Short mmCIF file of C-alpha atoms in Angstrom, two decimals:
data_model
loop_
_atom_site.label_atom_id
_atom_site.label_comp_id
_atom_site.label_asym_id
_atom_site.label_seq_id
_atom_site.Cartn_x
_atom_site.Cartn_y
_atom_site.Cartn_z
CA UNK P 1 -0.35 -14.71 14.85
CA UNK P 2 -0.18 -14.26 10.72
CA UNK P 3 0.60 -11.81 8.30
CA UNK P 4 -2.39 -10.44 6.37
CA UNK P 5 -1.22 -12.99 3.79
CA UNK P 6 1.95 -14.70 3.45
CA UNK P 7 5.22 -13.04 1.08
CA UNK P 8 5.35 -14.71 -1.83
CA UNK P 9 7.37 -14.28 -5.29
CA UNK P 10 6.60 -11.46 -6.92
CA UNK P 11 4.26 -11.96 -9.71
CA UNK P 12 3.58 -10.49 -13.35
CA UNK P 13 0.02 -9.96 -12.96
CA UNK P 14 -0.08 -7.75 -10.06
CA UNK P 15 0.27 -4.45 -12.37
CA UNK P 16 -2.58 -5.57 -14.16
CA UNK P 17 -4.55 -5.73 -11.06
CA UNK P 18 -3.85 -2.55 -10.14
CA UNK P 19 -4.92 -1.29 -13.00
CA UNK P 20 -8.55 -3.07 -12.53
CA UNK P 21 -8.65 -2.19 -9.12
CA UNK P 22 -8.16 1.16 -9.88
CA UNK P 23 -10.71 1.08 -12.49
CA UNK P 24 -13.00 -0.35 -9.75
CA UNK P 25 -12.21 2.75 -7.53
CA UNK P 26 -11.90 5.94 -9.02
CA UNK P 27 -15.66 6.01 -10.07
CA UNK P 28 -16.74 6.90 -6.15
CA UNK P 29 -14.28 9.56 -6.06
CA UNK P 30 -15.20 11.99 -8.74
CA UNK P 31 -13.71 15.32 -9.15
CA UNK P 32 -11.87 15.64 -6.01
CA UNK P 33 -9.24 12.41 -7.34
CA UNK P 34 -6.16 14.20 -8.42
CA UNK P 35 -3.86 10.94 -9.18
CA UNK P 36 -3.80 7.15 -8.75
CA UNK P 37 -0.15 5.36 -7.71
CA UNK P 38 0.13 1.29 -7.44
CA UNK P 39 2.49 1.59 -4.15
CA UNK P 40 3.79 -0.82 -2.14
CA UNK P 41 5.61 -4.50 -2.82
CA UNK P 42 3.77 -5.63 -5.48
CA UNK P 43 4.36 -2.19 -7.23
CA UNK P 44 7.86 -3.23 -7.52
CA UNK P 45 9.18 -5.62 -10.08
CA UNK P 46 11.22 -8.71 -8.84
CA UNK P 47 10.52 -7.77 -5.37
CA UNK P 48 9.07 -10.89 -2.97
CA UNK P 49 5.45 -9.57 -1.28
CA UNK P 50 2.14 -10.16 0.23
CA UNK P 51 -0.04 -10.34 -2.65
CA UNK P 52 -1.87 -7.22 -1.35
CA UNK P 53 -2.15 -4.74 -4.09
CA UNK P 54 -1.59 -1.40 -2.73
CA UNK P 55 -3.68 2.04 -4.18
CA UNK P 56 -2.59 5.53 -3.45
CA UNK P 57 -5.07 7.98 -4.25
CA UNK P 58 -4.51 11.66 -4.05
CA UNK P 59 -7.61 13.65 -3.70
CA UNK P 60 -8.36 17.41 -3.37
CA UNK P 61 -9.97 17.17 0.21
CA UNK P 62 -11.50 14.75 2.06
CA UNK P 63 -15.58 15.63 0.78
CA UNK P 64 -18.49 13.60 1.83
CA UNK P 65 -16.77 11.01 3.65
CA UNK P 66 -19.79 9.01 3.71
CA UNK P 67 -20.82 8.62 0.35
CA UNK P 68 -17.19 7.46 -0.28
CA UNK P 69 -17.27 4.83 2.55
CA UNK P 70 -20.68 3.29 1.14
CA UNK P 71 -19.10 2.79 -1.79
CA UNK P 72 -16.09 1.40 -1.38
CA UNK P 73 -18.09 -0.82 0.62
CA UNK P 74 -20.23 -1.95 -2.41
CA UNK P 75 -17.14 -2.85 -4.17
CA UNK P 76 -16.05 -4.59 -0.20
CA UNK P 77 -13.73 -2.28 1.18
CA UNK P 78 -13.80 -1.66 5.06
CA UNK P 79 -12.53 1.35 6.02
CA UNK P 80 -9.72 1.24 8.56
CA UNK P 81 -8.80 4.06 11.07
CA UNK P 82 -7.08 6.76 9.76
CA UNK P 83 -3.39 7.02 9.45
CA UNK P 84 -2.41 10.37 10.29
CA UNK P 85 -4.69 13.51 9.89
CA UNK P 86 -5.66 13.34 6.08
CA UNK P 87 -4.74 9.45 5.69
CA UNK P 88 -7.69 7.54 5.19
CA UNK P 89 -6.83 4.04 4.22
CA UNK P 90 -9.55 0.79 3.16
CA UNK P 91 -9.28 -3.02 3.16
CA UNK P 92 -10.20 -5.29 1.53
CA UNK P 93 -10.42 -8.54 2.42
CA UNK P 94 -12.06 -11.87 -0.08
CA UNK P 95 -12.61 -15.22 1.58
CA UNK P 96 -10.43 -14.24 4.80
CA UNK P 97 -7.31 -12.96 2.65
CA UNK P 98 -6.83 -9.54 2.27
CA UNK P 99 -6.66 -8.45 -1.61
CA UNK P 100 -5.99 -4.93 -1.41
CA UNK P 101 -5.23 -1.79 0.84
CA UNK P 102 -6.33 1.94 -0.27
CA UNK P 103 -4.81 4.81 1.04
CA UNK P 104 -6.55 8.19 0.13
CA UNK P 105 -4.51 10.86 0.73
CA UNK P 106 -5.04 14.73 0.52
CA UNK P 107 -2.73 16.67 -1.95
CA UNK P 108 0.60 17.58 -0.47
CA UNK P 109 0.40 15.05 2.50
CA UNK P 110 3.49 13.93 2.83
CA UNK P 111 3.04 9.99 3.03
CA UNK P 112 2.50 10.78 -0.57
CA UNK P 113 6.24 11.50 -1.55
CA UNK P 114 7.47 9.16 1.13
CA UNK P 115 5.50 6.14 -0.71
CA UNK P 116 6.46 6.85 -4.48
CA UNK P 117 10.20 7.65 -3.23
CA UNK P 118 10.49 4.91 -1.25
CA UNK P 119 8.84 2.58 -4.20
CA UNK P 120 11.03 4.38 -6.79
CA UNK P 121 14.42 3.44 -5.01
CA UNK P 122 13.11 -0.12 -4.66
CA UNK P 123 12.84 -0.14 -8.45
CA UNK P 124 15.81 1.89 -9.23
CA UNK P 125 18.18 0.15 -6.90
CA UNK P 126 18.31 -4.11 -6.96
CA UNK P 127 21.01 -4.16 -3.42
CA UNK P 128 18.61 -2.29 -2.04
CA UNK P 129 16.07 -4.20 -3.20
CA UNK P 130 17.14 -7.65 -2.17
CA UNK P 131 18.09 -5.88 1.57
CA UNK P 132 14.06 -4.65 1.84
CA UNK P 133 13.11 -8.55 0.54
CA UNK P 134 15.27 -10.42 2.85
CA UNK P 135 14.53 -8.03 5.77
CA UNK P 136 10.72 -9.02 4.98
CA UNK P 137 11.47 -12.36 4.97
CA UNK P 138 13.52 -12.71 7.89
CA UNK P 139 10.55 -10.81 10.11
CA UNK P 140 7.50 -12.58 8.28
CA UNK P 141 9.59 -15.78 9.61
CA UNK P 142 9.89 -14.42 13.32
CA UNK P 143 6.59 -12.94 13.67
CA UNK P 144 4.70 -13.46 16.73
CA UNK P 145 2.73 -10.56 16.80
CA UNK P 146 0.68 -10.33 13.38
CA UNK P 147 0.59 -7.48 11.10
CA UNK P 148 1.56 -4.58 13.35
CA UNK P 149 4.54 -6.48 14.87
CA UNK P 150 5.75 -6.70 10.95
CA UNK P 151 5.14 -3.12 10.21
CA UNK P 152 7.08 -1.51 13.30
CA UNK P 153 10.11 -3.78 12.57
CA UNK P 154 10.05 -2.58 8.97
CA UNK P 155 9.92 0.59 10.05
CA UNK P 156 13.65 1.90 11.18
CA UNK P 157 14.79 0.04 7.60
CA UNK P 158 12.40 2.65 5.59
CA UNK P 159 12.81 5.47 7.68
CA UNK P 160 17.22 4.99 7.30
CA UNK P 161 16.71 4.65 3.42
CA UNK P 162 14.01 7.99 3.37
CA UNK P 163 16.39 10.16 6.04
CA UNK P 164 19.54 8.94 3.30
CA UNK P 165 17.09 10.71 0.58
CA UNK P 166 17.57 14.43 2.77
#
């Protein structure tokens, strides 16, 4: 079973599609959008990922849930199950590939800080860096299992480097 999409090099344009994505996005949100983050792999120079660009948005409270799932389904986002209580997360998904993964979180969740620390040391530190790259590597190579088997094995890596962070 595959990936989402397979880890590639990382590439200069992926800012840039964040920043039309986001563009994209933050009109069905209106006043409750506090903040926008580019998160994950691709918001890391130099770092190898799945050329899923990943949105964080930070919103108020959840409003009319609704209105903001028919439209991020005009601009063809699915929305997923939620996270955790308050962690409402989209795909999206062009010809079979997926493109890009939303996360809307309310103010003062704490997946917030835990996904702009951990992308901040990624950035910040290049050993730890290339340990997160070859650990995504090694796993994308052994994977059986698909998407979730990858994301639990990453798992004890990111939560060693968060507990180091107090």
């Amino acid at each position: 079973m595959a990936l989402t999409s397979k880890i590639c090099a990382y590439e200069n344009r992926w800012p840039a599609a964040f920043g039309a994505e986001r563009a994209r996005i933050v009109h069905g949100f209106g006043a409750e959008l506090m903040d926008v983050h580019h998160v994950g792999s691709t918001a890391v120079p130099g770092l190898a990922a799945k050329p899923e660009i990943d949105l964080l948005l930070v919103v108020m409270e959840h409003r009319d849930e609704a209105a903001r799932n028919a439209y991020m389904a005009t601009l063809g986002y699915v929305r997923g199950s939620n996270l955790s209580p308050g962690h409402h997360f989209y795909r999206r998904d062009v010809e079979g590939v997926r493109t890009h993964k939303v996360h809307v979180c309310i103010c003062g969740h704490e997946q917030i800080g835990r996904m702009l620390v951990f992308r901040d040391l990624l950035r910040q530190d290049s050993d730890l860096r290339q340990q997160y790259q070859d650990l995504k590597l090694a796993l994308e190579a052994d994977n059986r299992g698909g998407i979730g088997e990858y994301l639990a094995q990453k798992a004890p890596f990111i939560d060693a480097v968060m507990a180091r962070q107090g």
